[in-house]
Amino acid sequence: MRQQLGGPMAGEIEEQRHFLWFLRGMRGITSLPALILMASYVGFSAFALESGLTRGEAVFMTLSIWALPAQMILIGTMTGGAPLAASFAAVTLSSIRMMPMVASIMPQMRTERTPVAVLLFLSHFLAITSWVFATQRLESVPRHYRVAYFAGFGITLTLTNTLIVAVSYGVVSSFPPMIAGALFMMTPVYFISSIWASAKQPVVKVAFVAGIVLGPLMALVAPDFDVLYAGLGGGTAAYLLDRYRRKSAMRAGAGA
Amino acid sequence: MFDSWWTYLVIIVAGFLATDVWRWLGVLAGNRLNEESESLLWVRAVATALVMAVTAKLIVFPTGTLSHSPLWLRLGAAGIGFAVFLAAGRRVAVGVSVPITLLVIGLWWLG
């Protein structure tokens, strides 16, 4: 009798717990990075209008691409009258960074039984803001509920910003210059302080510095591949340096 | 200039597919990574360097209003802000409010 009842009831409680963690993830919509991103999307809708996109196109773009730099680049190539293949190349080049971003989150997020289809679906909601959010917070969430937690945050963030684009299109044509400047600056300074504050491994700090220095430098040398070179080159250099440091620390430890 | 169905097709092919292909590859690659593995350290380092490269470019080569402001102001605001953030025990609120305040004061002062 007890066993008969135990199964379905336990399943129900489990489901409620997943839902609870989904809701906790949703609450992240009021966090500082989420608010900054929303302001950026108000700016995006003004840019889309200015560039000749319709409301529907701007909304569809936000929901289907969900990467602000890629959206800006696509609008840029479209207004420039570039052929489809050229637009594809420009956007895909800027989106290569998604691969290591998503890959670095996966081992933390999934359990052994998480279906790949669920992860493929959820990966759409991963962009810089949710990457920073996940890097910082997943650790404090019980592993079993991390997928639900990330889904709660990621999906809510994407849908809210899609709604923001739909509503603010045509309403806000531009911010006063000083406010626009402050809003624009919020994104980078937020990333700088939050990524540094959440960096626990030394290798992340070295990669942080390498990326900051190489990003603008590479932009001068190889404007089309700058982020790619800075990321692959800077990240690999940081990894090798850190590996050397660990090896010598180990040798010193063994020698002592 | 933007014909409806063609624009949507462009968004799907050159936007959605061009971006999500990398996310899907990230899932497949990440599924093979062990949480304690050496390769995850490398992937994490590359991801961090990529994000910081994008971030630094936003400050050095901004678009929109800020592109008219002097580089020294943006670098100074971000640099001093980061130093204060480190000195104040790495609090993110400090790391955001100090550089923004410096930037706004600078923009106002320059007119």
Tab-separated table of C-alpha atoms in Angstrom:
chain	number	residue	atom	x	y	z
A	1	MET	CA	0.000	0.000	0.000
A	2	ARG	CA	2.726	2.424	0.999
A	3	GLN	CA	4.807	1.617	-2.015
A	4	GLN	CA	1.863	2.011	-4.345
A	5	LEU	CA	1.245	5.501	-3.023
A	6	GLY	CA	4.918	6.421	-2.733
A	7	GLY	CA	5.668	6.373	-6.456
A	8	PRO	CA	3.220	8.890	-7.894
A	9	MET	CA	3.308	11.135	-4.823
A	10	ALA	CA	7.072	11.340	-4.868
A	11	GLY	CA	6.883	12.142	-8.564
A	12	GLU	CA	4.454	14.938	-7.888
A	13	ILE	CA	6.599	16.440	-5.152
A	14	GLU	CA	9.601	16.211	-7.448
A	15	GLU	CA	7.693	18.034	-10.164
A	16	GLN	CA	6.717	20.776	-7.730
A	17	ARG	CA	10.352	21.183	-6.734
A	18	HIS	CA	11.398	21.587	-10.354
A	19	PHE	CA	8.681	24.179	-10.793
A	20	LEU	CA	9.823	25.970	-7.650
A	21	TRP	CA	13.372	26.214	-9.000
A	22	PHE	CA	11.995	27.375	-12.360
A	23	LEU	CA	10.232	30.199	-10.485
A	24	ARG	CA	13.416	31.018	-8.578
A	25	GLY	CA	15.209	31.299	-11.911
A	26	MET	CA	12.426	33.571	-13.197
A	27	ARG	CA	13.047	35.895	-10.266
A	28	GLY	CA	16.417	36.694	-11.845
A	29	ILE	CA	14.502	38.988	-14.218
A	30	THR	CA	14.746	41.704	-11.532
A	31	SER	CA	18.532	41.323	-11.212
A	32	LEU	CA	20.817	44.169	-12.273
A	33	PRO	CA	22.135	42.467	-15.450
A	34	ALA	CA	18.588	41.673	-16.606
A	35	LEU	CA	17.531	45.293	-16.118
A	36	ILE	CA	20.579	46.568	-17.998
A	37	LEU	CA	19.827	44.219	-20.877
A	38	MET	CA	16.207	45.418	-21.019
A	39	ALA	CA	17.418	48.995	-21.374
A	40	SER	CA	19.713	47.834	-24.186
A	41	TYR	CA	16.747	46.249	-25.978
A	42	VAL	CA	14.791	49.506	-25.767
A	43	GLY	CA	17.789	50.960	-27.580
A	44	PHE	CA	17.687	48.103	-30.087
A	45	SER	CA	14.044	48.744	-30.965
A	46	ALA	CA	14.875	52.379	-31.681
A	47	PHE	CA	17.765	51.245	-33.895
A	48	ALA	CA	15.522	48.755	-35.720
A	49	LEU	CA	12.910	51.415	-36.448
A	50	GLU	CA	15.566	53.826	-37.654
A	51	SER	CA	16.961	51.125	-39.965
A	52	GLY	CA	13.612	50.448	-41.613
A	53	LEU	CA	12.608	47.185	-39.955
A	54	THR	CA	8.943	46.668	-39.159
A	55	ARG	CA	7.779	45.947	-35.618
A	56	GLY	CA	7.129	42.309	-36.513
A	57	GLU	CA	10.601	41.871	-37.988
A	58	ALA	CA	12.280	43.440	-34.947
A	59	VAL	CA	10.291	41.193	-32.599
A	60	PHE	CA	10.944	38.065	-34.669
A	61	MET	CA	14.633	38.876	-34.825
A	62	THR	CA	14.911	39.250	-31.054
A	63	LEU	CA	13.122	35.977	-30.324
A	64	SER	CA	14.824	33.899	-33.012
A	65	ILE	CA	18.419	35.182	-32.791
A	66	TRP	CA	18.632	36.306	-29.153
A	67	ALA	CA	22.103	37.779	-29.365
A	68	LEU	CA	22.261	41.554	-29.449
A	69	PRO	CA	25.576	41.863	-31.361
A	70	ALA	CA	24.381	39.379	-34.013
A	71	GLN	CA	21.102	41.306	-34.391
A	72	MET	CA	22.933	44.601	-34.860
A	73	ILE	CA	25.297	43.045	-37.399
A	74	LEU	CA	22.436	41.474	-39.350
A	75	ILE	CA	20.575	44.786	-39.541
A	76	GLY	CA	23.805	46.441	-40.647
A	77	THR	CA	24.358	44.022	-43.516
A	78	MET	CA	20.665	44.042	-44.504
A	79	THR	CA	20.490	47.825	-44.767
A	80	GLY	CA	23.760	47.719	-46.685
A	81	GLY	CA	22.039	45.482	-49.221
A	82	ALA	CA	24.468	42.614	-48.725
A	83	PRO	CA	23.603	39.247	-50.297
A	84	LEU	CA	22.272	36.509	-48.038
A	85	ALA	CA	25.583	34.612	-47.934
A	86	ALA	CA	27.465	37.738	-46.832
A	87	SER	CA	24.936	38.417	-44.054
A	88	PHE	CA	25.231	34.806	-42.937
A	89	ALA	CA	29.037	34.988	-42.862
A	90	ALA	CA	29.119	38.221	-40.860
A	91	VAL	CA	26.589	36.993	-38.296
A	92	THR	CA	27.997	33.498	-37.907
A	93	LEU	CA	31.470	34.909	-37.348
A	94	SER	CA	30.224	36.955	-34.411
A	95	SER	CA	28.280	33.985	-33.048
A	96	ILE	CA	31.123	31.454	-32.973
A	97	ARG	CA	31.716	32.637	-29.409
A	98	MET	CA	28.449	30.939	-28.469
A	99	MET	CA	30.089	27.541	-28.814
A	100	PRO	CA	32.653	27.806	-25.993
A	101	MET	CA	30.155	29.809	-23.908
A	102	VAL	CA	27.527	27.070	-24.124
A	103	ALA	CA	30.109	24.287	-23.827
A	104	SER	CA	31.577	25.739	-20.630
A	105	ILE	CA	28.155	25.801	-18.950
A	106	MET	CA	27.043	22.292	-19.954
A	107	PRO	CA	29.104	20.211	-17.485
A	108	GLN	CA	27.764	22.372	-14.641
A	109	MET	CA	24.165	22.382	-15.780
A	110	ARG	CA	23.245	18.917	-16.925
A	111	THR	CA	22.858	15.685	-14.985
A	112	GLU	CA	23.610	12.316	-16.535
A	113	ARG	CA	19.972	11.875	-17.385
A	114	THR	CA	19.224	15.306	-18.881
A	115	PRO	CA	17.957	14.680	-22.452
A	116	VAL	CA	20.154	16.276	-25.126
A	117	ALA	CA	17.024	17.667	-26.828
A	118	VAL	CA	16.257	19.713	-23.693
A	119	LEU	CA	19.797	21.106	-23.644
A	120	LEU	CA	19.654	21.915	-27.376
A	121	PHE	CA	16.399	23.799	-26.826
A	122	LEU	CA	17.695	25.660	-23.766
A	123	SER	CA	20.951	26.614	-25.471
A	124	HIS	CA	18.960	29.113	-27.543
A	125	PHE	CA	18.437	31.194	-24.409
A	126	LEU	CA	22.131	31.398	-23.636
A	127	ALA	CA	23.733	34.717	-24.516
A	128	ILE	CA	26.247	36.856	-22.622
A	129	THR	CA	23.871	37.985	-19.859
A	130	SER	CA	22.549	34.500	-19.109
A	131	TRP	CA	26.069	33.074	-19.385
A	132	VAL	CA	27.270	35.446	-16.664
A	133	PHE	CA	24.156	34.654	-14.620
A	134	ALA	CA	24.649	30.896	-14.987
A	135	THR	CA	28.387	31.031	-14.226
A	136	GLN	CA	27.645	32.885	-11.016
A	137	ARG	CA	24.582	31.146	-9.715
A	138	LEU	CA	24.329	27.556	-10.959
A	139	GLU	CA	26.841	26.433	-8.356
A	140	SER	CA	24.529	27.343	-5.500
A	141	VAL	CA	21.588	25.454	-7.050
A	142	PRO	CA	21.273	21.703	-6.311
A	143	ARG	CA	22.472	19.927	-9.454
A	144	HIS	CA	19.190	18.161	-9.978
A	145	TYR	CA	17.332	21.475	-10.405
A	146	ARG	CA	19.885	23.467	-12.398
A	147	VAL	CA	18.198	22.851	-15.760
A	148	ALA	CA	14.863	24.089	-14.356
A	149	TYR	CA	16.570	27.090	-12.745
A	150	PHE	CA	18.359	28.102	-15.937
A	151	ALA	CA	15.214	27.550	-18.018
A	152	GLY	CA	13.278	29.825	-15.647
A	153	PHE	CA	15.781	32.626	-16.017
A	154	GLY	CA	16.723	32.210	-19.676
A	155	ILE	CA	13.235	31.838	-21.128
A	156	THR	CA	11.830	34.659	-19.003
A	157	LEU	CA	14.663	36.985	-20.007
A	158	THR	CA	14.199	36.269	-23.725
A	159	LEU	CA	10.408	36.581	-23.686
A	160	THR	CA	10.474	39.758	-21.583
A	161	ASN	CA	12.899	41.424	-23.973
A	162	THR	CA	10.873	40.286	-26.978
A	163	LEU	CA	7.877	41.951	-25.361
A	164	ILE	CA	9.937	45.072	-24.638
A	165	VAL	CA	10.886	45.346	-28.314
A	166	ALA	CA	7.228	44.893	-29.319
A	167	VAL	CA	6.010	47.582	-26.920
A	168	SER	CA	8.806	50.150	-27.163
A	169	TYR	CA	9.057	50.042	-30.987
A	170	GLY	CA	8.053	53.476	-32.167
A	171	VAL	CA	7.503	54.771	-28.630
A	172	VAL	CA	11.071	55.497	-27.660
A	173	SER	CA	12.862	56.913	-30.681
A	174	SER	CA	15.955	57.838	-28.728
A	175	PHE	CA	17.204	58.592	-25.232
A	176	PRO	CA	18.717	61.958	-24.274
A	177	PRO	CA	22.459	61.680	-25.123
A	178	MET	CA	23.771	61.534	-21.544
A	179	ILE	CA	21.303	58.801	-20.563
A	180	ALA	CA	21.996	56.872	-23.760
A	181	GLY	CA	25.724	57.083	-23.019
A	182	ALA	CA	25.300	55.905	-19.420
A	183	LEU	CA	23.048	53.021	-20.524
A	184	PHE	CA	25.493	51.934	-23.186
A	185	MET	CA	28.394	51.974	-20.708
A	186	MET	CA	26.436	49.913	-18.151
A	187	THR	CA	26.785	46.703	-20.134
A	188	PRO	CA	30.599	46.592	-20.324
A	189	VAL	CA	31.249	47.807	-16.779
A	190	TYR	CA	28.729	45.308	-15.459
A	191	PHE	CA	30.460	42.458	-17.287
A	192	ILE	CA	33.878	43.630	-16.076
A	193	SER	CA	32.980	43.704	-12.394
A	194	SER	CA	30.667	40.692	-12.273
A	195	ILE	CA	32.906	38.349	-14.254
A	196	TRP	CA	35.910	39.354	-12.179
A	197	ALA	CA	33.961	38.982	-8.928
A	198	SER	CA	32.773	35.500	-9.897
A	199	ALA	CA	36.160	34.280	-11.161
A	200	LYS	CA	37.305	31.636	-8.726
A	201	GLN	CA	39.943	29.904	-10.818
A	202	PRO	CA	43.140	31.841	-11.562
A	203	VAL	CA	42.923	30.761	-15.219
A	204	VAL	CA	39.693	32.763	-15.598
A	205	LYS	CA	41.386	35.926	-14.318
A	206	VAL	CA	44.303	35.532	-16.713
A	207	ALA	CA	41.877	34.920	-19.607
A	208	PHE	CA	39.887	37.977	-18.478
A	209	VAL	CA	42.946	40.234	-18.779
A	210	ALA	CA	44.034	38.624	-22.048
A	211	GLY	CA	40.592	39.169	-23.610
A	212	ILE	CA	40.382	42.817	-22.487
A	213	VAL	CA	43.820	43.638	-23.903
A	214	LEU	CA	43.593	41.581	-27.101
A	215	GLY	CA	39.979	42.490	-28.046
A	216	PRO	CA	40.633	46.131	-29.026
A	217	LEU	CA	44.159	45.333	-30.313
A	218	MET	CA	42.895	42.635	-32.645
A	219	ALA	CA	40.119	44.956	-33.794
A	220	LEU	CA	42.844	47.193	-35.205
A	221	VAL	CA	44.782	44.323	-36.783
A	222	ALA	CA	42.029	41.980	-38.018
A	223	PRO	CA	38.643	43.696	-37.717
A	224	ASP	CA	36.604	40.743	-39.016
A	225	PHE	CA	38.145	38.054	-36.851
A	226	ASP	CA	39.129	40.199	-33.843
A	227	VAL	CA	36.933	38.578	-31.200
A	228	LEU	CA	37.739	35.117	-32.485
A	229	TYR	CA	41.498	35.693	-32.424
A	230	ALA	CA	41.375	37.430	-29.055
A	231	GLY	CA	39.261	34.635	-27.583
A	232	LEU	CA	41.103	31.650	-29.010
A	233	GLY	CA	44.561	33.192	-28.703
A	234	GLY	CA	44.026	34.910	-25.348
A	235	GLY	CA	42.149	31.962	-23.858
A	236	THR	CA	44.724	29.418	-25.001
A	237	ALA	CA	47.613	31.574	-23.757
A	238	ALA	CA	45.846	31.972	-20.396
A	239	TYR	CA	45.302	28.210	-20.191
A	240	LEU	CA	48.941	27.413	-20.999
A	241	LEU	CA	50.236	29.987	-18.498
A	242	ASP	CA	47.971	28.600	-15.799
A	243	ARG	CA	48.982	25.046	-16.625
A	244	TYR	CA	52.646	25.993	-16.328
A	245	ARG	CA	51.919	27.666	-12.968
A	246	ARG	CA	50.099	24.582	-11.671
A	247	LYS	CA	52.840	22.246	-12.858
A	248	SER	CA	55.589	24.275	-11.191
A	249	ALA	CA	53.521	24.597	-8.002
A	250	MET	CA	53.151	20.815	-8.019
A	251	ARG	CA	56.862	20.314	-8.583
A	252	ALA	CA	57.685	22.772	-5.789
A	253	GLY	CA	55.239	20.957	-3.545
A	254	ALA	CA	56.746	17.586	-4.393
A	255	GLY	CA	60.301	18.883	-3.903
A	256	ALA	CA	59.597	20.360	-0.457
B	1	MET	CA	13.442	48.153	-49.030
B	2	PHE	CA	12.459	45.294	-46.736
B	3	ASP	CA	10.058	42.945	-48.461
B	4	SER	CA	8.209	41.043	-45.796
B	5	TRP	CA	8.687	37.355	-46.510
B	6	TRP	CA	12.201	37.793	-47.847
B	7	THR	CA	13.247	39.691	-44.693
B	8	TYR	CA	11.882	36.921	-42.491
B	9	LEU	CA	13.757	34.354	-44.552
B	10	VAL	CA	16.972	36.354	-44.164
B	11	ILE	CA	16.416	36.535	-40.403
B	12	ILE	CA	15.893	32.766	-40.210
B	13	VAL	CA	18.872	31.802	-42.365
B	14	ALA	CA	21.441	34.543	-41.718
B	15	GLY	CA	20.285	35.223	-38.137
B	16	PHE	CA	18.728	32.280	-36.374
B	17	LEU	CA	20.633	29.451	-38.104
B	18	ALA	CA	23.904	31.397	-38.277
B	19	THR	CA	23.763	31.820	-34.493
B	20	ASP	CA	22.078	28.690	-33.147
B	21	VAL	CA	24.320	26.290	-35.065
B	22	TRP	CA	27.107	27.377	-32.684
B	23	ARG	CA	24.890	26.979	-29.652
B	24	TRP	CA	24.004	23.421	-30.738
B	25	LEU	CA	27.665	22.601	-31.363
B	26	GLY	CA	28.374	24.004	-27.899
B	27	VAL	CA	25.855	21.591	-26.365
B	28	LEU	CA	27.365	18.633	-28.211
B	29	ALA	CA	30.934	19.617	-27.327
B	30	GLY	CA	30.021	20.475	-23.729
B	31	ASN	CA	28.321	17.131	-23.215
B	32	ARG	CA	31.673	15.411	-23.672
B	33	LEU	CA	33.393	17.622	-21.113
B	34	ASN	CA	33.905	16.406	-17.598
B	35	GLU	CA	33.492	18.979	-14.820
B	36	GLU	CA	36.996	18.238	-13.516
B	37	SER	CA	38.679	17.938	-16.905
B	38	GLU	CA	41.645	19.854	-18.297
B	39	SER	CA	39.743	20.610	-21.502
B	40	LEU	CA	36.962	22.352	-19.573
B	41	LEU	CA	39.566	24.722	-18.117
B	42	TRP	CA	40.674	25.576	-21.647
B	43	VAL	CA	37.091	26.016	-22.918
B	44	ARG	CA	36.313	28.242	-19.927
B	45	ALA	CA	39.426	30.328	-20.586
B	46	VAL	CA	38.492	30.762	-24.273
B	47	ALA	CA	34.870	31.669	-23.406
B	48	THR	CA	36.027	34.229	-20.829
B	49	ALA	CA	38.560	35.785	-23.207
B	50	LEU	CA	35.893	35.990	-25.960
B	51	VAL	CA	33.356	37.714	-23.713
B	52	MET	CA	35.971	40.144	-22.386
B	53	ALA	CA	37.139	40.926	-25.932
B	54	VAL	CA	33.545	41.860	-26.853
B	55	THR	CA	33.289	43.882	-23.629
B	56	ALA	CA	36.521	45.812	-24.153
B	57	LYS	CA	35.506	46.616	-27.721
B	58	LEU	CA	32.271	48.162	-26.419
B	59	ILE	CA	34.368	50.627	-24.405
B	60	VAL	CA	37.136	51.307	-26.939
B	61	PHE	CA	34.974	51.297	-30.102
B	62	PRO	CA	31.445	52.189	-28.956
B	63	THR	CA	28.553	52.727	-31.334
B	64	GLY	CA	25.871	55.407	-30.995
B	65	THR	CA	26.146	58.411	-28.680
B	66	LEU	CA	29.321	57.335	-26.920
B	67	SER	CA	31.269	57.196	-30.179
B	68	HIS	CA	31.430	60.999	-29.968
B	69	SER	CA	32.982	60.972	-26.476
B	70	PRO	CA	36.780	60.987	-25.985
B	71	LEU	CA	38.503	57.620	-25.535
B	72	TRP	CA	40.421	58.816	-22.450
B	73	LEU	CA	37.128	59.534	-20.686
B	74	ARG	CA	35.709	56.047	-21.320
B	75	LEU	CA	38.997	54.288	-20.466
B	76	GLY	CA	39.536	56.499	-17.408
B	77	ALA	CA	36.011	55.918	-16.101
B	78	ALA	CA	36.279	52.153	-16.605
B	79	GLY	CA	39.840	51.922	-15.233
B	80	ILE	CA	39.307	54.064	-12.131
B	81	GLY	CA	35.980	52.317	-11.588
B	82	PHE	CA	37.666	48.916	-11.677
B	83	ALA	CA	40.364	50.056	-9.232
B	84	VAL	CA	37.729	51.358	-6.780
B	85	PHE	CA	35.779	48.096	-7.254
B	86	LEU	CA	38.872	46.061	-6.284
B	87	ALA	CA	39.634	48.326	-3.319
B	88	ALA	CA	36.016	48.154	-2.099
B	89	GLY	CA	36.061	44.387	-1.735
B	90	ARG	CA	34.896	43.524	-5.280
B	91	ARG	CA	31.296	44.621	-4.895
B	92	VAL	CA	29.525	44.649	-8.269
B	93	ALA	CA	27.301	47.605	-7.316
B	94	VAL	CA	30.487	49.663	-6.786
B	95	GLY	CA	31.978	48.351	-10.022
B	96	VAL	CA	28.952	49.598	-11.962
B	97	SER	CA	28.059	52.856	-10.186
B	98	VAL	CA	31.553	54.395	-9.975
B	99	PRO	CA	32.438	54.249	-13.695
B	100	ILE	CA	28.935	55.340	-14.729
B	101	THR	CA	29.093	58.321	-12.365
B	102	LEU	CA	32.552	59.274	-13.643
B	103	LEU	CA	31.384	58.985	-17.244
B	104	VAL	CA	28.267	61.102	-16.690
B	105	ILE	CA	30.292	63.776	-14.846
B	106	GLY	CA	32.811	63.763	-17.708
B	107	LEU	CA	30.141	64.014	-20.410
B	108	TRP	CA	28.446	66.859	-18.542
B	109	TRP	CA	31.713	68.682	-17.950
B	110	LEU	CA	32.719	68.416	-21.598
B	111	GLY	CA	29.254	69.640	-22.536
